[in-house]
Structure formats: structure tokens, C-alpha cells
Amino acid sequence: MARIVMKFGGTSVADLDRIRHVSALVAREAEDGHEVAVVVSAMSGETNRLVGFVDALAADTKNGGAIDDEYDTIVSSGEQVTSGLLAIALRRRGIKARSWQGWQIPLQTDGAHASARIKGIETLAFNQSLKDGIVGVVAGFQGISPEGRVSTLGRGGSDTSAVALAVALGADRCDIYTDVDGVYTADPRIVPKARRLDRIAFEEMLELASQGAKVLQTRSVELAMNNKLPIRVLTSFRGIDELNPGTLVCEEKKTMEERVVSGVAYARDEAQISLLRLRDEPGVVARVCGVMADANVSVDMIVQGTSRREDSANLVFTIGKRDLEKALSALDENKDRIGYDSVLVNDKVSKVSVVGIGMRSHTGVAHTMFSALAERNINIEVIATSEIKISVLIDADMTELAVRALHSAFELENP
Ligand code: ADP
Ligand code: ASP
Ligand code: MG
């Protein structure tokens, strides 16, 4: 007997037929004698619909009170529905099951609404229920804050609910079921030649996820890596008896280093801000970053270059598009303290990254990457690197061309 956590994303529970199919996948594990905890997302499109309501009201109330803590109450409701529906579908198959909301477990988080971090999971009651042979169907994405309010874990957060639960329960397996049959060398929806990887190292997956490959939420990979818990990514769109090997996200193996680049990722959710004619003096970048941090805006890529005037510099950086308004008003309020001339915004950019642990021991990756982009006439705005990644900021219209060009430049279609 094993203890298994299974997670099903939005497309996997998109309607009652999909939920019935998921109940068959879960029932099989339960009938095999395993203890099963299931984490579900909202039906696909539902969270966006709910966020739309909040945004619409927020637009009405520009000068009204904060909306942050009610956001979570509203957008977490999609998961409540699917957890109940799956529990019913399981009971219809003769499987004992019940739903659990985040606050009922409880899954405790910090108070950062809309992007809360998990602080702990109280497993006593949940554990007992599993031991009693009851499948626990958990509403993903949600928890309870120190103030006793509903909190949510950021978009894609059900992956993190699942991994955290698997760690807390000491699960033998954590299976993330989604609408693709594993982790690919690039998003298979934009690179038809992308190839499923049998295995990928935690660090590579972490980098791919944080650079935009939304197949797993970044925090879920971080948690799995820190706890050395392998996760399997597989599809829920296959019959229960069909082969479904998926991708194992696990610790690095010697053979993985032989691949220089393992994957290409892209993100369209960033905006580029350029501060022109900043005073060229020590501390200026720190002031800009301080202003952004105080406004709760995280800065991603940063470059500083000299401007045409000798005593001034230009600073270019990127932030999440959702934070753009907040960032611009903070910059405006602190214009004199920072000391810049003008600000330019470009929200039609995207970030494209190549990732691979083999980069540590191989040279020439940057050359191959920049040559492939140059051949397609793709202009690079900003470059950022880490030990196992190179990212470039480019014109958003060039995203797909760039991703495909890099995929073939590194011959990722070949095993
Ligand atoms: P779920 O609703 O199951 O959580 P998501 O939509 O969050 O599913 O994530 C799955 C999607 O991630 C896929 O449909 C695919 O388009 C996208 N994706 C992006 N990069 C990759 C990649 N490298 N491998 C597989 N899927 C990827
Ligand atoms: N339903 C949430 C979202 O769409 C959480 C998730 O699906 O993981 O972001
Ligand atoms: Mg997801």
C-alpha cells in the first residue's frame, strides 16, 4: 500500500465528463488499496472569470478601500465547486470520499493575499480520514491566513498545494495530471516539434517554470526540490489502462548534464520600463529598487547603460504587467528622490529563455543563441543570465519565431 497525492488541473476537471473520467483514475488507485489524496483546480476558465469580477469592481472603486483580502475569497471559490463535484463522482463509483477546503485541513499560509506562501499543514484530521479509507479531495490554490481569512497561493497555485500536501503527508508519490503528457523541450502548443522529456532535473524545471513554462507553478518545484520529492507530470486525457509515462522531475543525474540545453521557455507577462537620464552616481539603482520594493513590485531583468550625456545613465528593467500601474505611480511620486528625466514604457515585450544544467560545463551557448536570433532579424532589448539559463527580452510579436528558432538551433527535437 502506498500513499499517493494526485493533482488535476483546470482542463482535467473542465466539465462533468472530465470529472467523471478523473474519478475513474482516482478510483483505480483507491481500489488498488492505496491511500489517496486528490488536489483539484477550478474548472478551466473559471478563475479568470472570477478575477474578471474583481477587476471590474476594482475599476469602479479607484479611491475606495483595499480589495486584496476579498480577492482571495472570490477567486478561491472555483476550487470549492470542483472538490465537491469530484467527491460526489467518487461516491457514485462506490468509493468513500469527502471534500476538504483549505481552511478545513487547515493549510496555513502567511497573510500575503493573492500570493500567499504556505507556512504549515495540520495533517492530524486529514491523516486519520485517509487511514479510514476515505479519499480526501482537496480544493487546491487556497489556504487560511494568520487572521483567519481565506488566502490564495498565486495563479497556478494548485500545483503547490499538491506538492506541499505530499510533503506533509510523507506521500510515496505526487502525480500532477494536466492537459499535456509531460514536460516538453518547449511549450508544445507553440513548438509542434517539441519533445517530451522522460526526466528533468529539479533545477532545470525550476528555471523553466520561473521563466514562464506554466506546466508547473515555480513554488511547487521549489518545494519539491527542497524536500527531494520527485514529481511526475502526466496527462489526464488517456484511458485508465493506456500507457502514460509522463515526465519525472527529480534530482540531477550524470546523464542529464550531457544535454547542454534542455528546454526553451517564454513569458509574455512582463513590461519594460526605461528611466532616462538618471543621475550617474552610486546608489541610484538601489533607490529605484527600493521604491519598487516599497510598492511591492518585484523587478526582474535590469540593465544600466550610459546615456549620451556624460553625467547621466539610462536604467532599463522589467516588472510584471499586472504591477505596471503601481510601479509607474511609485516612480512618479519619487521622481525627485530618484532623480530621472523621463520614463518610457513598453508592454509589448516578451522574455525568451534557454535553460540547461549542461551550460555549467559547456561553452558557446550564448553564441548559438544570439546567432539564431540574429539570423531571424530579432532584436534583443535586454539580456540576463544565470549559471543554467540565458534570457533575452524581445518584441512580443517575435515570441513564437524566437522560441522555434532556438528550439531548432539547439536541436531539441532530437533525443
Ligand atoms: P493545469 O490546468 O493542468 O494546471 P496549465 O495550463 O497550468 O495546466 O499547464 C499546462 C500547460 O503548460 C500546457 O497546456 C502547455 O501549453 C504549457 N506549457 C508551457 N511550457 C511547457 C513545457 N515545457 N512542457 C509542457 N507544457 C508546457
Ligand atoms: N485555479 C487557479 C488558477 O487558475 C489555480 C490553479 O489552477 O492551479 O490559477
Ligand atoms: Mg497549472
CSV table of C-alpha atoms and ligand atoms in Angstrom, one decimal:
chain,number,residue,atom,x,y,z
A,1,MET,CA,0.0,0.0,0.0
A,2,ALA,CA,1.3,3.4,-0.9
A,3,ARG,CA,0.2,6.9,-0.1
A,4,ILE,CA,-0.5,8.9,-3.2
A,5,VAL,CA,-1.2,12.6,-4.0
A,6,MET,CA,-2.9,13.2,-7.4
A,7,LYS,CA,-3.4,16.7,-8.7
A,8,PHE,CA,-5.8,17.6,-11.6
A,9,GLY,CA,-5.6,21.0,-13.3
A,10,GLY,CA,-8.4,23.1,-14.8
A,11,THR,CA,-8.7,21.4,-18.2
A,12,SER,CA,-8.7,18.0,-16.4
A,13,VAL,CA,-11.9,19.0,-14.5
A,14,ALA,CA,-13.4,21.3,-17.1
A,15,ASP,CA,-16.8,19.7,-17.1
A,16,LEU,CA,-18.8,16.8,-15.6
A,17,ASP,CA,-17.5,14.3,-18.2
A,18,ARG,CA,-13.9,15.2,-17.4
A,19,ILE,CA,-14.7,15.0,-13.7
A,20,ARG,CA,-16.2,11.5,-14.2
A,21,HIS,CA,-13.0,10.5,-16.0
A,22,VAL,CA,-10.9,11.8,-13.2
A,23,SER,CA,-13.0,9.9,-10.7
A,24,ALA,CA,-12.1,6.7,-12.7
A,25,LEU,CA,-8.4,7.5,-12.5
A,26,VAL,CA,-8.6,8.1,-8.7
A,27,ALA,CA,-10.9,5.1,-8.1
A,28,ARG,CA,-8.4,2.8,-9.7
A,29,GLU,CA,-5.7,3.9,-7.2
A,30,ALA,CA,-8.1,3.6,-4.3
A,31,GLU,CA,-9.3,0.1,-5.4
A,32,ASP,CA,-5.6,-0.9,-5.6
A,33,GLY,CA,-5.5,-0.4,-1.9
A,34,HIS,CA,-3.7,2.9,-1.8
A,35,GLU,CA,-4.4,5.9,0.5
A,36,VAL,CA,-5.3,8.7,-1.9
A,37,ALA,CA,-5.4,12.5,-1.5
A,38,VAL,CA,-6.5,14.4,-4.6
A,39,VAL,CA,-6.0,18.1,-5.2
A,40,VAL,CA,-8.2,19.8,-7.8
A,41,SER,CA,-8.1,23.2,-9.6
A,42,ALA,CA,-11.2,25.1,-10.6
A,43,MET,CA,-12.8,24.2,-14.0
A,44,SER,CA,-10.7,25.8,-16.8
A,45,GLY,CA,-11.6,29.4,-17.4
A,46,GLU,CA,-13.4,29.7,-14.0
A,47,THR,CA,-10.6,31.5,-12.1
A,48,ASN,CA,-10.2,34.0,-15.0
A,49,ARG,CA,-13.9,34.6,-14.9
A,50,LEU,CA,-13.8,35.3,-11.1
A,51,VAL,CA,-10.7,37.5,-11.4
A,52,GLY,CA,-12.7,39.5,-14.1
A,53,PHE,CA,-15.4,40.3,-11.5
A,54,VAL,CA,-12.9,41.6,-9.0
A,55,ASP,CA,-11.1,43.7,-11.6
A,56,ALA,CA,-14.4,45.2,-12.8
A,57,LEU,CA,-15.3,46.3,-9.3
A,58,ALA,CA,-11.8,47.5,-8.5
A,59,ALA,CA,-12.1,49.8,-11.6
A,60,ASP,CA,-15.2,51.3,-10.1
A,61,THR,CA,-13.6,51.9,-6.7
A,62,LYS,CA,-10.3,53.6,-7.6
A,63,ASN,CA,-10.5,55.7,-4.5
A,64,GLY,CA,-12.3,53.2,-2.4
A,65,GLY,CA,-10.9,50.7,0.2
A,66,ALA,CA,-8.5,47.9,-0.4
A,67,ILE,CA,-9.8,44.8,-2.3
A,68,ASP,CA,-6.9,42.5,-1.6
A,69,ASP,CA,-8.3,40.2,1.0
A,70,GLU,CA,-11.7,39.8,-0.7
A,71,TYR,CA,-10.0,38.8,-3.9
A,72,ASP,CA,-9.0,35.5,-2.3
A,73,THR,CA,-12.5,34.8,-1.1
A,74,ILE,CA,-13.9,35.3,-4.5
A,75,VAL,CA,-11.3,33.6,-6.8
A,76,SER,CA,-10.8,30.5,-4.5
A,77,SER,CA,-14.5,29.6,-4.9
A,78,GLY,CA,-13.9,27.7,-8.2
A,79,GLU,CA,-11.9,25.0,-6.3
A,80,GLN,CA,-14.6,24.6,-3.8
A,81,VAL,CA,-17.0,23.6,-6.5
A,82,THR,CA,-14.7,21.0,-8.2
A,83,SER,CA,-13.7,19.4,-4.9
A,84,GLY,CA,-17.3,18.8,-4.1
A,85,LEU,CA,-18.2,17.5,-7.5
A,86,LEU,CA,-15.3,15.1,-7.6
A,87,ALA,CA,-16.2,13.8,-4.1
A,88,ILE,CA,-19.7,13.0,-5.4
A,89,ALA,CA,-18.4,11.4,-8.6
A,90,LEU,CA,-16.2,9.1,-6.5
A,91,ARG,CA,-19.1,8.2,-4.2
A,92,ARG,CA,-21.1,7.3,-7.3
A,93,ARG,CA,-18.4,4.7,-8.0
A,94,GLY,CA,-18.7,3.3,-4.5
A,95,ILE,CA,-15.5,5.0,-3.3
A,96,LYS,CA,-15.6,6.7,0.1
A,97,ALA,CA,-14.6,10.3,-0.4
A,98,ARG,CA,-15.1,13.8,1.1
A,99,SER,CA,-14.0,17.3,0.1
A,100,TRP,CA,-11.7,19.5,2.1
A,101,GLN,CA,-11.4,23.3,1.8
A,102,GLY,CA,-8.0,24.9,2.6
A,103,TRP,CA,-9.3,26.2,6.0
A,104,GLN,CA,-10.7,22.8,6.9
A,105,ILE,CA,-7.5,20.9,6.8
A,106,PRO,CA,-6.2,23.6,7.7
A,107,LEU,CA,-3.5,24.6,5.2
A,108,GLN,CA,-1.9,27.6,6.9
A,109,THR,CA,-0.4,30.4,4.9
A,110,ASP,CA,1.1,33.8,5.5
A,111,GLY,CA,-1.0,36.9,5.1
A,112,ALA,CA,0.1,37.9,1.6
A,113,HIS,CA,-3.2,37.8,-0.2
A,114,ALA,CA,-3.3,36.6,-3.8
A,115,SER,CA,0.3,35.3,-3.5
A,116,ALA,CA,0.3,33.6,0.0
A,117,ARG,CA,3.1,31.2,1.0
A,118,ILE,CA,2.3,28.0,2.8
A,119,LYS,CA,3.5,28.1,6.4
A,120,GLY,CA,2.3,24.7,7.5
A,121,ILE,CA,-0.3,22.0,7.0
A,122,GLU,CA,-2.1,20.4,10.0
A,123,THR,CA,-2.4,16.8,9.0
A,124,LEU,CA,-3.9,15.1,12.0
A,125,ALA,CA,-7.6,15.0,10.9
A,126,PHE,CA,-6.8,14.6,7.2
A,127,ASN,CA,-4.4,11.7,8.0
A,128,GLN,CA,-7.0,9.9,10.1
A,129,SER,CA,-9.5,10.3,7.3
A,130,LEU,CA,-7.1,8.8,4.8
A,131,LYS,CA,-6.4,5.9,7.2
A,132,ASP,CA,-10.1,5.3,7.5
A,133,GLY,CA,-10.1,4.7,3.8
A,134,ILE,CA,-11.7,7.9,2.7
A,135,VAL,CA,-10.3,9.6,-0.4
A,136,GLY,CA,-9.6,13.3,0.6
A,137,VAL,CA,-10.5,15.7,-2.3
A,138,VAL,CA,-8.7,18.9,-1.5
A,139,ALA,CA,-9.6,22.3,-3.0
A,140,GLY,CA,-6.2,23.5,-4.4
A,141,PHE,CA,-4.9,27.0,-4.6
A,142,GLN,CA,-6.4,28.1,-1.2
A,143,GLY,CA,-5.5,28.2,2.5
A,144,ILE,CA,-6.1,30.2,5.6
A,145,SER,CA,-4.2,33.3,6.7
A,146,PRO,CA,-3.0,34.1,10.2
A,147,GLU,CA,-6.0,36.4,10.5
A,148,GLY,CA,-8.3,33.5,9.7
A,149,ARG,CA,-9.1,34.8,6.2
A,150,VAL,CA,-9.2,32.8,3.0
A,151,SER,CA,-5.9,33.1,1.2
A,152,THR,CA,-4.8,32.0,-2.3
A,153,LEU,CA,-1.4,30.9,-3.5
A,154,GLY,CA,-1.0,32.8,-6.8
A,155,ARG,CA,-2.0,31.7,-10.3
A,156,GLY,CA,-1.3,28.0,-10.9
A,157,GLY,CA,-1.1,27.5,-7.1
A,158,SER,CA,-2.9,24.1,-7.0
A,159,ASP,CA,0.5,22.6,-8.1
A,160,THR,CA,1.9,24.0,-4.9
A,161,SER,CA,-1.0,22.8,-2.8
A,162,ALA,CA,-0.4,19.3,-4.1
A,163,VAL,CA,3.4,19.2,-3.5
A,164,ALA,CA,3.0,20.7,-0.1
A,165,LEU,CA,0.4,18.2,0.9
A,166,ALA,CA,2.5,15.4,-0.5
A,167,VAL,CA,5.5,16.6,1.6
A,168,ALA,CA,3.3,17.0,4.8
A,169,LEU,CA,1.7,13.6,4.4
A,170,GLY,CA,5.0,11.8,3.6
A,171,ALA,CA,3.5,10.6,0.3
A,172,ASP,CA,5.2,8.0,-1.7
A,173,ARG,CA,4.1,9.6,-5.0
A,174,CYS,CA,3.0,13.0,-6.2
A,175,ASP,CA,1.4,12.8,-9.6
A,176,ILE,CA,0.5,16.1,-11.4
A,177,TYR,CA,-2.1,15.3,-14.1
A,178,THR,CA,-2.6,18.0,-16.7
A,179,ASP,CA,-3.5,18.5,-20.4
A,180,VAL,CA,-0.1,17.6,-21.9
A,181,ASP,CA,1.6,14.2,-21.4
A,182,GLY,CA,4.6,15.6,-19.7
A,183,VAL,CA,7.2,18.3,-19.6
A,184,TYR,CA,8.4,19.2,-23.1
A,185,THR,CA,11.5,20.8,-24.5
A,186,ALA,CA,9.2,23.8,-25.2
A,187,ASP,CA,5.6,24.6,-24.9
A,188,PRO,CA,4.1,22.0,-27.3
A,189,ARG,CA,1.3,24.4,-28.2
A,190,ILE,CA,3.8,26.7,-30.0
A,191,VAL,CA,6.5,24.3,-31.0
A,192,PRO,CA,5.0,21.3,-32.7
A,193,LYS,CA,8.4,19.6,-32.9
A,194,ALA,CA,8.9,19.8,-29.1
A,195,ARG,CA,9.7,16.5,-27.4
A,196,ARG,CA,8.6,15.1,-24.1
A,197,LEU,CA,11.4,14.6,-21.7
A,198,ASP,CA,11.5,11.4,-19.7
A,199,ARG,CA,13.2,13.1,-16.8
A,200,ILE,CA,14.2,16.6,-15.9
A,201,ALA,CA,16.3,17.9,-13.0
A,202,PHE,CA,14.6,19.9,-10.3
A,203,GLU,CA,16.9,22.9,-11.0
A,204,GLU,CA,16.1,22.9,-14.7
A,205,MET,CA,12.4,22.6,-14.1
A,206,LEU,CA,12.6,25.4,-11.5
A,207,GLU,CA,14.3,27.7,-14.0
A,208,LEU,CA,11.9,26.7,-16.9
A,209,ALA,CA,8.9,27.4,-14.6
A,210,SER,CA,10.2,30.7,-13.4
A,211,GLN,CA,10.9,31.7,-17.0
A,212,GLY,CA,7.3,31.1,-17.9
A,213,ALA,CA,6.8,27.4,-18.6
A,214,LYS,CA,3.5,27.3,-16.7
A,215,VAL,CA,3.2,23.5,-16.7
A,216,LEU,CA,4.2,23.7,-13.0
A,217,GLN,CA,4.0,26.6,-10.7
A,218,THR,CA,7.5,27.7,-9.7
A,219,ARG,CA,6.9,27.4,-6.0
A,220,SER,CA,5.8,23.8,-6.4
A,221,VAL,CA,9.1,22.9,-8.0
A,222,GLU,CA,11.0,24.8,-5.3
A,223,LEU,CA,9.1,22.8,-2.6
A,224,ALA,CA,9.7,19.5,-4.3
A,225,MET,CA,13.4,20.3,-4.7
A,226,ASN,CA,13.9,21.3,-1.1
A,227,ASN,CA,12.2,18.2,0.1
A,228,LYS,CA,13.7,15.9,-2.5
A,229,LEU,CA,10.2,14.8,-3.5
A,230,PRO,CA,10.1,13.6,-7.2
A,231,ILE,CA,7.0,14.7,-9.0
A,232,ARG,CA,5.6,13.1,-12.1
A,233,VAL,CA,3.8,15.2,-14.7
A,234,LEU,CA,1.4,13.2,-16.9
A,235,THR,CA,-1.8,13.6,-18.8
A,236,SER,CA,-5.4,13.0,-17.6
A,237,PHE,CA,-6.5,12.7,-21.2
A,238,ARG,CA,-5.8,9.0,-21.5
A,239,GLY,CA,-7.8,5.9,-20.8
A,240,ILE,CA,-7.0,4.3,-17.4
A,241,ASP,CA,-5.3,1.4,-19.0
A,242,GLU,CA,-3.2,3.3,-21.5
A,243,LEU,CA,0.5,3.8,-21.1
A,244,ASN,CA,1.2,7.2,-19.5
A,245,PRO,CA,4.9,7.5,-18.6
A,246,GLY,CA,4.9,11.3,-18.3
A,247,THR,CA,8.0,13.2,-17.1
A,248,LEU,CA,9.8,12.6,-13.8
A,249,VAL,CA,11.0,15.8,-12.2
A,250,CYS,CA,13.8,14.6,-9.9
A,251,GLU,CA,17.4,15.0,-8.7
A,252,GLU,CA,20.1,15.6,-11.3
A,253,LYS,CA,21.7,12.5,-12.8
A,254,LYS,CA,25.0,12.4,-14.5
A,255,THR,CA,23.4,11.8,-17.9
A,256,MET,CA,21.4,14.9,-17.7
A,257,GLU,CA,24.5,17.1,-17.9
A,258,GLU,CA,25.2,15.8,-21.4
A,259,ARG,CA,22.3,17.9,-22.7
A,260,VAL,CA,23.6,21.4,-22.9
A,261,VAL,CA,20.1,22.9,-23.3
A,262,SER,CA,17.1,21.1,-22.0
A,263,GLY,CA,14.3,23.5,-22.9
A,264,VAL,CA,13.1,26.9,-24.1
A,265,ALA,CA,10.6,28.9,-22.2
A,266,TYR,CA,8.8,32.2,-22.8
A,267,ALA,CA,6.8,34.7,-20.8
A,268,ARG,CA,4.6,37.4,-22.1
A,269,ASP,CA,3.6,38.9,-18.8
A,270,GLU,CA,6.4,41.4,-18.3
A,271,ALA,CA,6.6,45.1,-19.1
A,272,GLN,CA,9.8,47.0,-19.8
A,273,ILE,CA,10.4,50.3,-18.0
A,274,SER,CA,13.2,52.7,-19.1
A,275,LEU,CA,14.3,55.5,-16.8
A,276,LEU,CA,16.1,58.1,-19.0
A,277,ARG,CA,18.9,60.4,-17.9
A,278,LEU,CA,19.3,59.2,-14.3
A,279,ARG,CA,21.9,60.9,-12.3
A,280,ASP,CA,25.0,58.7,-12.8
A,281,GLU,CA,26.1,58.2,-9.2
A,282,PRO,CA,26.4,55.4,-6.7
A,283,GLY,CA,23.2,54.3,-5.1
A,284,VAL,CA,20.8,55.2,-7.9
A,285,VAL,CA,19.9,51.7,-8.8
A,286,ALA,CA,19.4,50.9,-5.1
A,287,ARG,CA,17.0,53.9,-4.8
A,288,VAL,CA,15.0,52.6,-7.8
A,289,CYS,CA,14.8,49.1,-6.5
A,290,GLY,CA,13.9,50.4,-3.0
A,291,VAL,CA,11.0,52.4,-4.5
A,292,MET,CA,9.8,49.3,-6.3
A,293,ALA,CA,10.1,47.1,-3.2
A,294,ASP,CA,8.2,49.6,-1.1
A,295,ALA,CA,5.4,49.4,-3.7
A,296,ASN,CA,5.5,45.6,-3.5
A,297,VAL,CA,6.6,45.3,-7.1
A,298,SER,CA,9.3,42.8,-8.0
A,299,VAL,CA,11.9,43.7,-10.5
A,300,ASP,CA,13.2,41.0,-12.9
A,301,MET,CA,15.8,42.0,-15.5
A,302,ILE,CA,17.9,45.1,-15.0
A,303,VAL,CA,20.5,46.8,-17.2
A,304,GLN,CA,22.1,50.1,-16.8
A,305,GLY,CA,23.8,51.9,-19.7
A,306,THR,CA,25.4,55.3,-20.2
A,307,SER,CA,23.3,57.9,-21.9
A,308,ARG,CA,24.5,60.4,-24.4
A,309,ARG,CA,25.1,62.9,-21.6
A,310,GLU,CA,28.3,62.1,-19.7
A,311,ASP,CA,26.8,62.6,-16.2
A,312,SER,CA,23.7,60.6,-16.7
A,313,ALA,CA,22.7,57.0,-17.3
A,314,ASN,CA,19.7,55.1,-18.5
A,315,LEU,CA,18.2,52.3,-16.5
A,316,VAL,CA,16.1,49.6,-18.1
A,317,PHE,CA,14.2,47.0,-16.1
A,318,THR,CA,11.2,44.7,-16.3
A,319,ILE,CA,8.3,44.0,-13.9
A,320,GLY,CA,5.1,42.0,-14.1
A,321,LYS,CA,2.5,43.6,-16.3
A,322,ARG,CA,-0.1,43.4,-13.6
A,323,ASP,CA,2.1,45.7,-11.5
A,324,LEU,CA,2.6,48.4,-14.1
A,325,GLU,CA,0.2,51.0,-12.8
A,326,LYS,CA,1.5,50.6,-9.3
A,327,ALA,CA,5.1,50.9,-10.4
A,328,LEU,CA,4.5,54.0,-12.5
A,329,SER,CA,2.8,55.9,-9.8
A,330,ALA,CA,5.5,54.9,-7.3
A,331,LEU,CA,8.2,56.2,-9.8
A,332,ASP,CA,6.3,59.4,-10.3
A,333,GLU,CA,5.9,60.0,-6.6
A,334,ASN,CA,9.6,59.5,-6.1
A,335,LYS,CA,10.8,61.3,-9.2
A,336,ASP,CA,12.9,63.9,-7.4
A,337,ARG,CA,14.4,61.5,-4.9
A,338,ILE,CA,15.4,59.0,-7.6
A,339,GLY,CA,16.5,61.8,-10.0
A,340,TYR,CA,15.5,60.9,-13.6
A,341,ASP,CA,14.3,62.8,-16.6
A,342,SER,CA,11.6,60.8,-18.1
A,343,VAL,CA,10.1,57.3,-18.2
A,344,LEU,CA,9.3,55.1,-21.2
A,345,VAL,CA,7.1,52.0,-21.0
A,346,ASN,CA,6.9,49.1,-23.4
A,347,ASP,CA,4.4,46.4,-22.6
A,348,LYS,CA,4.7,44.6,-25.9
A,349,VAL,CA,7.7,42.6,-25.0
A,350,SER,CA,8.4,39.0,-24.1
A,351,LYS,CA,11.1,37.1,-22.4
A,352,VAL,CA,12.6,34.1,-24.1
A,353,SER,CA,15.0,31.8,-22.2
A,354,VAL,CA,17.1,28.7,-22.8
A,355,VAL,CA,17.7,26.5,-19.8
A,356,GLY,CA,20.0,23.6,-19.2
A,357,ILE,CA,22.3,22.3,-16.4
A,358,GLY,CA,24.8,21.3,-19.1
A,359,MET,CA,25.6,25.1,-19.6
A,360,ARG,CA,27.7,24.9,-16.5
A,361,SER,CA,30.2,22.7,-18.3
A,362,HIS,CA,29.7,23.8,-21.9
A,363,THR,CA,30.6,27.0,-23.7
A,364,GLY,CA,29.2,28.6,-26.8
A,365,VAL,CA,25.5,28.6,-25.7
A,366,ALA,CA,25.3,32.4,-25.8
A,367,HIS,CA,26.9,32.4,-29.3
A,368,THR,CA,24.4,29.8,-30.7
A,369,MET,CA,21.5,31.6,-29.1
A,370,PHE,CA,22.3,35.1,-30.3
A,371,SER,CA,23.3,33.9,-33.8
A,372,ALA,CA,19.9,32.1,-34.1
A,373,LEU,CA,18.1,35.3,-33.2
A,374,ALA,CA,20.2,37.4,-35.4
A,375,GLU,CA,19.5,35.2,-38.4
A,376,ARG,CA,15.8,35.8,-37.9
A,377,ASN,CA,16.4,39.5,-37.5
A,378,ILE,CA,15.2,39.5,-33.9
A,379,ASN,CA,16.4,42.5,-31.9
A,380,ILE,CA,17.4,41.9,-28.3
A,381,GLU,CA,16.4,44.6,-25.7
A,382,VAL,CA,17.8,43.1,-22.5
A,383,ILE,CA,19.9,40.1,-21.7
A,384,ALA,CA,20.0,38.3,-18.3
A,385,THR,CA,22.0,35.1,-17.4
A,386,SER,CA,22.4,32.7,-14.6
A,387,GLU,CA,24.5,29.6,-14.3
A,388,ILE,CA,22.0,27.4,-16.2
A,389,LYS,CA,20.0,30.0,-18.2
A,390,ILE,CA,20.2,32.8,-20.7
A,391,SER,CA,17.2,35.1,-21.2
A,392,VAL,CA,16.5,37.8,-23.7
A,393,LEU,CA,13.8,40.4,-23.9
A,394,ILE,CA,12.4,40.8,-27.4
A,395,ASP,CA,9.5,42.3,-29.2
A,396,ALA,CA,6.3,40.3,-28.2
A,397,ASP,CA,5.4,39.7,-31.9
A,398,MET,CA,8.6,37.8,-32.3
A,399,THR,CA,7.9,35.3,-29.5
A,400,GLU,CA,6.9,32.3,-31.4
A,401,LEU,CA,9.5,32.8,-34.1
A,402,ALA,CA,12.2,33.1,-31.4
A,403,VAL,CA,11.1,30.1,-29.4
A,404,ARG,CA,11.0,27.9,-32.6
A,405,ALA,CA,14.4,29.2,-33.8
A,406,LEU,CA,16.1,28.5,-30.5
A,407,HIS,CA,14.5,25.0,-30.3
A,408,SER,CA,16.0,24.1,-33.6
A,409,ALA,CA,19.3,25.9,-33.0
A,410,PHE,CA,19.9,23.6,-30.0
A,411,GLU,CA,18.4,20.6,-31.9
A,412,LEU,CA,16.0,19.9,-29.1
A,413,GLU,CA,13.8,17.9,-31.4
A,414,ASN,CA,16.5,15.1,-31.5
A,415,PRO,CA,16.7,12.8,-28.5
B,1,ADP,P1,-3.2,22.8,-15.5
B,1,ADP,O1,-4.5,23.5,-15.7
B,1,ADP,O2,-3.3,21.3,-15.6
B,1,ADP,O3,-2.5,23.2,-14.3
B,1,ADP,P2,-1.6,24.5,-17.1
B,1,ADP,O4,-2.3,25.2,-18.2
B,1,ADP,O5,-1.3,25.3,-15.9
B,1,ADP,O6,-2.3,23.2,-16.7
B,1,ADP,O7,-0.2,24.0,-17.6
B,1,ADP,C1,-0.2,23.1,-18.7
B,1,ADP,C2,0.2,23.9,-20.0
B,1,ADP,O8,1.6,24.3,-19.8
B,1,ADP,C3,0.2,23.1,-21.3
B,1,ADP,O9,-1.0,23.1,-21.8
B,1,ADP,C4,1.3,23.8,-22.1
B,1,ADP,O10,0.6,24.6,-23.1
B,1,ADP,C5,2.0,24.7,-21.1
B,1,ADP,N1,3.5,24.5,-21.2
B,1,ADP,C6,4.3,25.6,-21.3
B,1,ADP,N2,5.6,25.1,-21.4
B,1,ADP,C7,5.5,23.8,-21.3
B,1,ADP,C8,6.5,22.7,-21.4
B,1,ADP,N3,7.8,23.0,-21.5
B,1,ADP,N4,6.1,21.4,-21.3
B,1,ADP,C9,4.8,21.2,-21.3
B,1,ADP,N5,3.8,22.1,-21.2
B,1,ADP,C10,4.2,23.4,-21.2
B,2,ASP,N1,-7.4,27.8,-10.5
B,2,ASP,C1,-6.2,28.5,-10.1
B,2,ASP,C2,-5.7,29.3,-11.4
B,2,ASP,O1,-6.3,29.2,-12.4
B,2,ASP,C3,-5.1,27.6,-9.6
B,2,ASP,C4,-4.7,26.5,-10.4
B,2,ASP,O2,-5.3,26.2,-11.4
B,2,ASP,O3,-3.6,25.9,-10.1
B,2,ASP,O4,-4.6,29.9,-11.3
B,3,MG,MG,-1.4,25.0,-13.8
